């Protein structure tokens, strides 16, 4: 029997408890052993809940119990999650977590301890919720040299952008609706400002390129500036707006970026709608691949955590992850990256041509006296200069190729 | 150093050789050891090719060499591939294969030998080419009880249907073009009659539901009956036609089926175009997920084979697959499955209403005197009766919900 302790009985924690219970038989068969929740740690009480019998308020009880094989950290936030996870690993207990903030900040340290102890620190649920993406990067795409990873990694903002696109609502309106539906939190900053995506693309990039990408160095832009009017232009262009976390090899260098992008139907990410997530990967042998599914939600996220628990249960004394390298990645500046850009300019096509030359994909008549267009490929630095020269620019959005 | 023998230097075999060479450094890092191709078996000679130095014509040389750790079977066909793979496993050598025909027919036996010998029989490339799908089913979606798996599993037919849909060409024309481009073989039967998809959905279903699904029991229909006219109707309905391999739980039972389906944009499979493959999975906790990528082609397929080699190299004395169960799945009859159907009837809406009641999604005016419509959900048995009653039916195609 494998003994597990769950830290935190919130949304994901109670989901983990439920998945282990609902799919008990098939999980037992796949693990070759029974997985038993010996403790659930939470500061709160849950009178009447079946978890009551195993509920503890003091972490010392868990860490000092030699029977506990696996600690499941699903509290969220960096502390005390990090301290708890670290102590568990140092005590020889494998750790599974869904906590992207902790993984992005402390994953290198925790992976290293796991390697040294020949146990495991797994974090499948930290990116893409229920979508298997960490594990494919770790043990399926191993023959690949990956040169791009681009994802719709946040269900809340994807839902919001989808609503803005299909129903023409404006940002504030759709945010309020998302909060009422429980898709967005009371303080939605981490989602709408792109911080959540930033941590996720940092983790995925670290695994894809084999060097640690510091999330604090990734230029991050949220969706707060996107309007219903932008969506009208996008639609007219046969495109839509998505918040992307992306990183790409350019020669020997790698850049990473979080920003809203115009995405056209030639990209598989175009049809990733509603609260779903999609993660596009390009490998030098494989070409294009995409992983699609529920990027958030209690049970999908819990399902990914439980998959980690099963893998740890099957490898109690064997480190199975390459994990996060200690070697740091020096990111190239996004100012030197060549992209195309969508621009809304309060002026005429003649003004635009004077600065940008002959542009294609011009849209007029959506806003009086305004013209929308997509530039040719140029570096962001170059683009910024031209925008300044053009003047009267109401909006600029990157375009995903 | 891990010693590998490649059986067959055709498209996939030479791809495996190329992937191992091109990505040598990163593969070595991920394996923790160098992978060296000691032998390539082929009946042909390849004068001037670098493979010449390691080329052998006699399998005995490989099987009797105790240094060979891993045998890569990429010859295709059931025999002698099966005998070679079996002998390798019995000699304690792990086997990696891309050969769906052999896996569908002999996978249970070979998996069993691998388990008994505590080595590995891996076949990631047998389904979905370069798309990681076997491994996610085996070690990522382990917390799930899977209740549906539906895929576009054949690049050749997907390309053909895509061309018919976008360019309005007819079947024979597009088949000829596909053959000229090298997408379809001189004898295209296995692709266009659905036999290839049948083997793949049998393998995937066996892994998803934990019991062996015999490909010979899966009702299989190809795309030869699909016309450019059907595509016009599909477009009018906002849908398209895809060849799907599908299996689904209905209560305690499972059915499997290969057939062309009308697919609408609410399905992620709708936008899987050209030679790409997409595999949709539904789990009881995860909900919807999809895996998308290159389903065929030399390098993507080889990349999946090499991922198997790497996993086997890292687990020389540990069986890591659940593999294919010996317990056989009794499939339920597709006649009892409830679906919707598209019908082309040479008559009027009134005739249709007399038999099918009030139908929605009616299309007229594409062919003179003909009406197209989609039925309500009913069993295939029921549907067949109504079609007979209606008469003058030019075409029927299943509709994917």
Coordinates of N, CA, C and O in Angstrom, one line a residue, chain B residues 1-108:
Chain B
X1 N 27.6 2.2 -23.6 CA 27.0 2.3 -25.0 C 25.9 1.3 -25.2 O 26.0 0.1 -24.9
X2 N 24.8 1.8 -25.7 CA 23.6 1.0 -26.0 C 23.7 0.6 -27.5 O 23.9 1.4 -28.4
X3 N 23.7 -0.8 -27.8 CA 23.8 -1.3 -29.1 C 22.4 -1.6 -29.7 O 21.7 -2.3 -29.1
X4 N 22.2 -1.0 -30.9 CA 20.9 -1.2 -31.6 C 21.1 -1.8 -32.9 O 22.1 -1.6 -33.6
X5 N 20.1 -2.7 -33.3 CA 20.0 -3.2 -34.6 C 18.7 -2.8 -35.3 O 17.6 -2.9 -34.6
X6 N 18.8 -2.2 -36.5 CA 17.6 -1.8 -37.2 C 17.2 -2.8 -38.3 O 18.1 -3.1 -39.1
X7 N 16.0 -3.3 -38.2 CA 15.6 -4.3 -39.2 C 14.8 -3.6 -40.3 O 13.6 -3.2 -40.1
X8 N 15.4 -3.4 -41.4 CA 14.7 -2.7 -42.5 C 15.3 -1.3 -42.7 O 15.2 -0.5 -41.8
X9 N 15.8 -1.1 -43.9 CA 16.4 0.2 -44.2 C 15.5 0.9 -45.3 O 16.0 1.5 -46.3
X10 N 14.2 0.9 -45.1 CA 13.3 1.6 -46.0 C 13.1 3.0 -45.4 O 13.9 3.6 -44.8
X11 N 11.9 3.5 -45.7 CA 11.6 4.9 -45.3 C 11.8 5.1 -43.8 O 12.5 6.0 -43.4
X12 N 11.1 4.3 -43.0 CA 11.2 4.5 -41.5 C 12.6 4.2 -41.0 O 13.2 4.9 -40.2
X13 N 13.1 3.1 -41.5 CA 14.5 2.6 -41.0 C 15.5 3.7 -41.3 O 16.4 4.0 -40.4
X14 N 15.5 4.2 -42.5 CA 16.6 5.2 -42.8 C 16.3 6.5 -42.0 O 17.2 7.2 -41.6
X15 N 15.0 6.8 -41.7 CA 14.6 7.9 -40.9 C 15.2 7.7 -39.4 O 15.7 8.7 -38.8
X16 N 15.1 6.5 -38.9 CA 15.6 6.2 -37.6 C 17.1 6.5 -37.5 O 17.6 7.1 -36.6
X17 N 17.8 6.0 -38.6 CA 19.2 6.2 -38.7 C 19.5 7.7 -38.7 O 20.4 8.2 -38.0
X18 N 18.7 8.5 -39.4 CA 18.9 9.9 -39.6 C 18.7 10.7 -38.3 O 19.4 11.6 -37.9
X19 N 17.6 10.3 -37.6 CA 17.2 11.0 -36.3 C 18.3 10.8 -35.3 O 18.7 11.7 -34.6
X20 N 18.8 9.5 -35.2 CA 19.8 9.2 -34.2 C 21.1 10.0 -34.5 O 21.8 10.3 -33.6
X21 N 21.3 10.2 -35.8 CA 22.5 10.9 -36.2 C 22.4 12.5 -36.0 O 23.2 13.1 -35.3
X22 N 21.3 13.0 -36.5 CA 21.0 14.5 -36.4 C 20.9 14.9 -35.0 O 21.5 16.0 -34.6
X23 N 20.2 14.2 -34.2 CA 20.0 14.7 -32.8 C 20.8 13.9 -31.8 O 20.5 13.8 -30.6
X24 N 22.0 13.4 -32.2 CA 22.8 12.6 -31.4 C 23.1 13.2 -30.0 O 23.0 12.5 -29.0
X25 N 23.5 14.5 -30.0 CA 23.9 15.1 -28.7 C 22.8 15.1 -27.7 O 23.0 14.7 -26.5
X26 N 21.6 15.6 -28.2 CA 20.5 15.7 -27.2 C 20.0 14.4 -26.8 O 19.6 14.1 -25.7
X27 N 20.1 13.4 -27.7 CA 19.6 12.0 -27.4 C 20.6 11.4 -26.4 O 20.1 10.8 -25.4
X28 N 21.9 11.6 -26.5 CA 22.8 11.1 -25.6 C 22.6 11.7 -24.2 O 22.6 11.0 -23.2
X29 N 22.3 13.0 -24.2 CA 22.1 13.7 -22.9 C 20.8 13.1 -22.2 O 20.8 12.8 -21.0
X30 N 19.8 12.9 -23.0 CA 18.5 12.4 -22.4 C 18.6 10.9 -22.0 O 18.0 10.5 -21.1
X31 N 19.4 10.1 -22.8 CA 19.5 8.7 -22.5 C 20.5 8.5 -21.4 O 20.4 7.5 -20.6
X32 N 21.5 9.4 -21.3 CA 22.5 9.2 -20.3 C 23.6 8.2 -20.8 O 24.4 7.7 -20.0
X33 N 23.5 7.9 -22.1 CA 24.4 6.9 -22.7 C 24.4 7.1 -24.2 O 23.4 7.7 -24.7
X34 N 25.4 6.6 -24.9 CA 25.3 6.8 -26.3 C 24.6 5.6 -27.0 O 24.7 4.5 -26.5
X35 N 23.8 6.0 -28.0 CA 23.1 4.9 -28.7 C 23.8 4.7 -30.0 O 23.9 5.6 -30.8
X36 N 24.2 3.5 -30.2 CA 25.0 3.1 -31.4 C 24.3 2.1 -32.3 O 23.9 1.1 -31.8
X37 N 24.2 2.4 -33.6 CA 23.6 1.4 -34.5 C 24.7 0.4 -34.9 O 25.6 0.7 -35.7
X38 N 24.6 -0.8 -34.4 CA 25.6 -1.8 -34.7 C 25.3 -2.5 -36.0 O 26.2 -2.9 -36.7
X39 N 24.0 -2.8 -36.2 CA 23.6 -3.5 -37.5 C 22.4 -2.8 -38.1 O 21.5 -2.3 -37.4
X40 N 22.4 -2.8 -39.4 CA 21.1 -2.6 -40.2 C 20.9 -3.8 -41.0 O 21.8 -4.2 -41.8
X41 N 19.7 -4.4 -40.9 CA 19.4 -5.6 -41.7 C 18.5 -5.2 -42.9 O 17.5 -4.5 -42.7
X42 N 19.0 -5.6 -44.1 CA 18.1 -5.4 -45.3 C 18.6 -6.3 -46.3 O 19.8 -6.7 -46.3
X43 N 17.7 -6.8 -47.2 CA 18.1 -7.7 -48.2 C 18.9 -7.0 -49.3 O 19.7 -7.6 -50.0
X44 N 18.6 -5.7 -49.4 CA 19.3 -4.9 -50.5 C 20.7 -4.4 -50.0 O 21.0 -4.5 -48.8
X45 N 21.5 -4.0 -51.0 CA 22.8 -3.3 -50.7 C 22.6 -1.8 -50.9 O 21.7 -1.4 -51.7
X46 N 23.4 -1.0 -50.2 CA 23.3 0.4 -50.4 C 24.7 1.0 -50.6 O 25.2 1.6 -49.7
X47 N 25.2 0.7 -51.8 CA 26.6 1.2 -52.0 C 26.7 2.7 -51.9 O 25.9 3.4 -52.4
X48 N 27.7 3.1 -51.1 CA 28.0 4.5 -50.9 C 27.3 5.1 -49.8 O 27.6 6.2 -49.3
X49 N 26.2 4.4 -49.3 CA 25.4 5.0 -48.1 C 26.2 4.7 -46.9 O 26.9 3.6 -46.7
X50 N 26.3 5.6 -45.9 CA 27.0 5.4 -44.7 C 26.6 4.1 -43.9 O 27.3 3.6 -43.1
X51 N 25.4 3.7 -44.2 CA 24.9 2.5 -43.6 C 25.6 1.2 -44.0 O 25.5 0.2 -43.4
X52 N 26.3 1.3 -45.1 CA 27.0 0.2 -45.7 C 27.8 -0.6 -44.7 O 27.9 -1.8 -44.7
X53 N 28.5 0.2 -43.9 CA 29.5 -0.4 -42.9 C 28.8 -1.3 -41.9 O 29.5 -2.2 -41.4
X54 N 27.5 -1.1 -41.6 CA 26.9 -1.9 -40.6 C 25.8 -2.8 -41.2 O 25.1 -3.4 -40.5
X55 N 25.7 -2.8 -42.5 CA 24.7 -3.5 -43.2 C 24.9 -5.1 -43.1 O 26.0 -5.5 -43.4
X56 N 23.9 -5.8 -42.7 CA 23.9 -7.3 -42.8 C 22.7 -7.8 -43.5 O 21.7 -7.1 -43.5
X57 N 22.8 -9.0 -44.1 CA 21.7 -9.6 -44.8 C 21.1 -10.7 -44.0 O 20.1 -11.3 -44.4
X58 N 21.8 -11.1 -42.9 CA 21.3 -12.3 -42.2 C 21.0 -12.0 -40.8 O 21.8 -11.5 -40.0
X59 N 19.7 -12.3 -40.4 CA 19.3 -11.9 -39.1 C 20.0 -12.7 -38.0 O 20.1 -12.2 -36.8
X60 N 20.5 -13.9 -38.3 CA 21.2 -14.7 -37.3 C 22.4 -13.9 -36.7 O 22.7 -14.1 -35.5
X61 N 23.0 -13.1 -37.5 CA 24.1 -12.3 -37.0 C 23.7 -11.4 -35.8 O 24.4 -11.1 -34.9
X62 N 22.5 -10.8 -36.0 CA 22.0 -9.9 -35.0 C 21.5 -10.7 -33.7 O 21.9 -10.3 -32.6
X63 N 20.7 -11.7 -34.0 CA 20.1 -12.4 -32.8 C 21.2 -13.1 -32.0 O 21.0 -13.3 -30.8
X64 N 22.3 -13.5 -32.6 CA 23.3 -14.3 -31.9 C 24.3 -13.3 -31.3 O 25.2 -13.8 -30.6
X65 N 24.2 -12.0 -31.5 CA 25.2 -11.1 -30.9 C 24.7 -10.6 -29.5 O 23.7 -9.8 -29.4
X66 N 25.3 -11.0 -28.4 CA 24.8 -10.7 -27.1 C 25.0 -9.2 -26.8 O 24.4 -8.7 -25.9
X67 N 25.8 -8.5 -27.6 CA 25.9 -7.0 -27.4 C 24.7 -6.2 -27.8 O 24.5 -5.1 -27.3
X68 N 23.9 -6.8 -28.7 CA 22.7 -6.0 -29.1 C 21.7 -5.9 -28.0 O 21.1 -6.9 -27.6
X69 N 21.4 -4.7 -27.6 CA 20.4 -4.5 -26.5 C 19.0 -4.3 -27.0 O 18.0 -4.7 -26.4
X70 N 18.9 -3.6 -28.2 CA 17.6 -3.2 -28.7 C 17.5 -3.5 -30.2 O 18.4 -3.2 -31.0
X71 N 16.4 -4.2 -30.5 CA 16.1 -4.5 -32.0 C 14.9 -3.6 -32.4 O 13.9 -3.5 -31.8
X72 N 15.2 -2.8 -33.5 CA 14.2 -1.9 -34.0 C 13.6 -2.5 -35.3 O 14.2 -2.6 -36.3
X73 N 12.3 -2.9 -35.2 CA 11.6 -3.6 -36.3 C 10.8 -2.6 -37.1 O 9.8 -2.1 -36.6
X74 N 11.3 -2.2 -38.3 CA 10.6 -1.2 -39.1 C 10.5 -1.7 -40.6 O 10.7 -1.0 -41.5
X75 N 10.3 -3.0 -40.7 CA 10.2 -3.6 -42.0 C 8.8 -3.6 -42.5 O 8.5 -3.5 -43.7
X76 N 7.8 -3.6 -41.6 CA 6.4 -3.6 -42.0 C 5.9 -5.1 -42.3 O 6.8 -6.0 -42.5
X77 N 4.6 -5.2 -42.4 CA 4.1 -6.6 -42.7 C 4.1 -7.5 -41.4 O 4.9 -7.2 -40.5
X78 N 3.4 -8.5 -41.5 CA 3.3 -9.4 -40.3 C 4.5 -10.4 -40.2 O 5.2 -10.5 -39.2
X79 N 4.8 -11.0 -41.3 CA 6.0 -11.9 -41.3 C 7.0 -11.4 -42.4 O 6.6 -10.9 -43.4
X80 N 8.3 -11.6 -42.1 CA 8.9 -12.2 -41.0 C 9.1 -11.3 -39.8 O 9.7 -11.7 -38.8
X81 N 8.5 -10.1 -39.8 CA 8.6 -9.1 -38.7 C 8.3 -9.7 -37.4 O 9.1 -9.6 -36.4
X82 N 7.2 -10.5 -37.3 CA 6.8 -11.0 -36.1 C 7.8 -12.1 -35.5 O 8.1 -12.0 -34.4
X83 N 8.2 -12.9 -36.4 CA 9.2 -14.0 -36.0 C 10.5 -13.3 -35.5 O 11.1 -13.7 -34.5
X84 N 11.0 -12.3 -36.2 CA 12.2 -11.6 -35.8 C 12.0 -10.9 -34.5 O 12.9 -11.0 -33.6
X85 N 10.9 -10.2 -34.3 CA 10.6 -9.5 -33.0 C 10.5 -10.5 -31.8 O 11.1 -10.3 -30.8
X86 N 9.8 -11.6 -32.1 CA 9.7 -12.6 -31.0 C 11.0 -13.2 -30.6 O 11.3 -13.4 -29.4
X87 N 11.8 -13.6 -31.6 CA 13.1 -14.1 -31.3 C 14.0 -13.1 -30.5 O 14.7 -13.5 -29.6
X88 N 13.9 -11.9 -30.9 CA 14.7 -10.8 -30.2 C 14.3 -10.8 -28.7 O 15.1 -10.8 -27.8
X89 N 13.0 -10.7 -28.5 CA 12.5 -10.6 -27.1 C 12.9 -11.9 -26.3 O 13.3 -11.8 -25.2
X90 N 12.7 -13.0 -27.0 CA 13.1 -14.3 -26.3 C 14.6 -14.3 -25.9 O 15.0 -14.9 -25.0
X91 N 15.4 -13.6 -26.8 CA 16.8 -13.5 -26.5 C 17.2 -12.4 -25.5 O 18.3 -12.1 -25.3
X92 N 16.1 -11.8 -24.9 CA 16.3 -10.7 -23.9 C 16.6 -9.4 -24.5 O 17.1 -8.5 -23.8
X93 N 16.3 -9.2 -25.8 CA 16.5 -7.8 -26.4 C 15.2 -7.1 -26.5 O 14.2 -7.7 -27.0
X94 N 15.2 -5.9 -26.0 CA 13.9 -5.1 -26.2 C 13.7 -4.8 -27.6 O 14.6 -4.7 -28.4
X95 N 12.4 -4.6 -28.0 CA 12.0 -4.3 -29.4 C 11.2 -3.0 -29.4 O 10.3 -2.8 -28.6
X96 N 11.5 -2.2 -30.4 CA 10.7 -1.0 -30.7 C 10.3 -1.2 -32.2 O 11.0 -1.6 -33.0
X97 N 9.0 -0.9 -32.4 CA 8.4 -1.1 -33.8 C 7.5 0.0 -34.2 O 6.8 0.6 -33.3
X98 N 7.4 0.2 -35.5 CA 6.4 1.1 -36.0 C 5.3 0.4 -36.8 O 4.4 1.0 -37.4
X99 N 5.3 -0.9 -36.6 CA 4.5 -1.8 -37.5 C 3.1 -2.2 -36.9 O 3.0 -3.1 -36.2
X100 N 2.1 -1.4 -37.4 CA 0.8 -1.5 -36.8 C 0.2 -2.9 -37.1 O -0.6 -3.4 -36.3
X101 N 0.5 -3.4 -38.3 CA -0.1 -4.7 -38.7 C 0.4 -5.8 -37.7 O -0.4 -6.6 -37.2
X102 N 1.7 -5.7 -37.4 CA 2.2 -6.7 -36.5 C 1.7 -6.5 -35.1 O 1.4 -7.5 -34.4
X103 N 1.6 -5.2 -34.7 CA 1.2 -5.0 -33.3 C -0.3 -5.4 -33.1 O -0.6 -6.0 -32.1
X104 N -1.1 -5.0 -34.1 CA -2.5 -5.4 -34.0 C -2.7 -6.9 -34.0 O -3.6 -7.4 -33.3
X105 N -1.9 -7.6 -34.7 CA -2.1 -9.1 -34.8 C -1.3 -9.8 -33.7 O -1.8 -10.8 -33.2
X106 N -0.1 -9.4 -33.4 CA 0.7 -10.2 -32.5 C 1.2 -9.4 -31.2 O 2.0 -9.9 -30.5
X107 N 0.6 -8.2 -31.0 CA 1.0 -7.4 -29.9 C 0.9 -8.0 -28.6 O 1.7 -7.9 -27.7
X108 N -0.2 -8.8 -28.4 CA -0.5 -9.4 -27.1 C 0.6 -10.4 -26.8 O 1.2 -10.4 -25.6

